C-alpha cells in the first residue's frame, strides 16, 4: 500500500471534522473523489462504520469500502460509474482542488450537486486563498511552485469556490482551520422545500 506522510498527518484532524458534520447514528453512503494513496478512506472507514464509502479499496478489506470508481472530475457525473442522482450523503475531496485544473473543481461541484441527497455534504480539504490573499508565506511559495509546474494549478479562493458551489445548489456552511495552514470547507446541498 502507498503511504503518503501528509495523509498520515492530516487523516486524524479531517476525521474530527467529519465526525462533527455527519450523523453517526444512521447508515450513510459516501464517495471520496481523488483518493490518492487510500489512507484517508481506510482511516475513515475504520472509525465511521456507519458510512459505506465508494472509493479506493485498501488492503484492509473493510466491508464498508466499495471497489474504486474511475472518474474524471471534469467530466459529467453520469460518467462516474453507476452513482445515481441524489444517492449519497457525503462527498469527500482531499487535496485535489489546488493540484488540478479549475475544470476539475467545477466538475466536482456540479457532480456533488447532482449525486448528493438534499442536505448532503461536500467536504473539501486543502490550502486556499481567502479574499484574494494567500497566507502564510509557505502557502504563497507552494502556490508559486504549483503554478510553475502547471499554470492551470494553484490555490483557489474560497469565494470562487463558494460561487461555483452555489451554481450547483450547494452553499458554504462552514470553514474549519486545520493544521499545516489548510482548511476544511463544508458545503451543504440545499433542501427542496
PDB file of N, CA, C and O in Angstrom, residues 17 70 76 96 112 117 126 154 163 176:
ATOM      1  N   UNK A  17     -13.324  16.590  11.872  1.00  0.00           N
ATOM      2  CA  UNK A  17     -14.291  17.469  11.187  1.00  0.00           C
ATOM      3  C   UNK A  17     -15.449  16.638  10.653  1.00  0.00           C
ATOM      4  O   UNK A  17     -16.616  17.021  10.788  1.00  0.00           O
ATOM      5  N   UNK A  70     -13.482   4.650 -11.245  1.00  0.00           N
ATOM      6  CA  UNK A  70     -12.641   5.557 -12.029  1.00  0.00           C
ATOM      7  C   UNK A  70     -13.511   6.708 -12.490  1.00  0.00           C
ATOM      8  O   UNK A  70     -14.552   6.508 -13.118  1.00  0.00           O
ATOM      9  N   UNK A  76     -18.923  14.993 -16.830  1.00  0.00           N
ATOM     10  CA  UNK A  76     -20.243  14.941 -16.182  1.00  0.00           C
ATOM     11  C   UNK A  76     -20.348  13.742 -15.246  1.00  0.00           C
ATOM     12  O   UNK A  76     -19.788  12.678 -15.510  1.00  0.00           O
ATOM     13  N   UNK A  96      -7.227  17.969  -3.852  1.00  0.00           N
ATOM     14  CA  UNK A  96      -7.325  17.905  -5.310  1.00  0.00           C
ATOM     15  C   UNK A  96      -7.447  19.288  -5.924  1.00  0.00           C
ATOM     16  O   UNK A  96      -6.876  19.553  -6.974  1.00  0.00           O
ATOM     17  N   UNK A 112     -21.256  16.843  -7.375  1.00  0.00           N
ATOM     18  CA  UNK A 112     -21.756  16.761  -5.998  1.00  0.00           C
ATOM     19  C   UNK A 112     -23.177  17.307  -5.915  1.00  0.00           C
ATOM     20  O   UNK A 112     -24.022  16.737  -5.213  1.00  0.00           O
ATOM     21  N   UNK A 117     -27.783  13.790  -1.793  1.00  0.00           N
ATOM     22  CA  UNK A 117     -29.172  13.935  -1.359  1.00  0.00           C
ATOM     23  C   UNK A 117     -29.362  15.354  -0.835  1.00  0.00           C
ATOM     24  O   UNK A 117     -28.381  16.011  -0.451  1.00  0.00           O
ATOM     25  N   UNK A 126      -7.751  21.294   1.978  1.00  0.00           N
ATOM     26  CA  UNK A 126      -6.531  21.715   1.299  1.00  0.00           C
ATOM     27  C   UNK A 126      -6.189  23.150   1.666  1.00  0.00           C
ATOM     28  O   UNK A 126      -6.822  23.761   2.532  1.00  0.00           O
ATOM     29  N   UNK A 154      -3.016  25.665  -8.755  1.00  0.00           N
ATOM     30  CA  UNK A 154      -2.811  26.751  -7.802  1.00  0.00           C
ATOM     31  C   UNK A 154      -3.908  26.813  -6.771  1.00  0.00           C
ATOM     32  O   UNK A 154      -4.974  26.208  -6.924  1.00  0.00           O
ATOM     33  N   UNK A 163     -18.928  30.479  -4.912  1.00  0.00           N
ATOM     34  CA  UNK A 163     -19.717  30.856  -6.090  1.00  0.00           C
ATOM     35  C   UNK A 163     -19.986  29.640  -6.980  1.00  0.00           C
ATOM     36  O   UNK A 163     -21.110  29.439  -7.456  1.00  0.00           O
ATOM     37  N   UNK A 176     -13.294  25.443   8.420  1.00  0.00           N
ATOM     38  CA  UNK A 176     -12.600  24.977   9.617  1.00  0.00           C
ATOM     39  C   UNK A 176     -11.097  25.091   9.382  1.00  0.00           C
ATOM     40  O   UNK A 176     -10.566  24.491   8.444  1.00  0.00           O
TER      41      UNK A 176
END
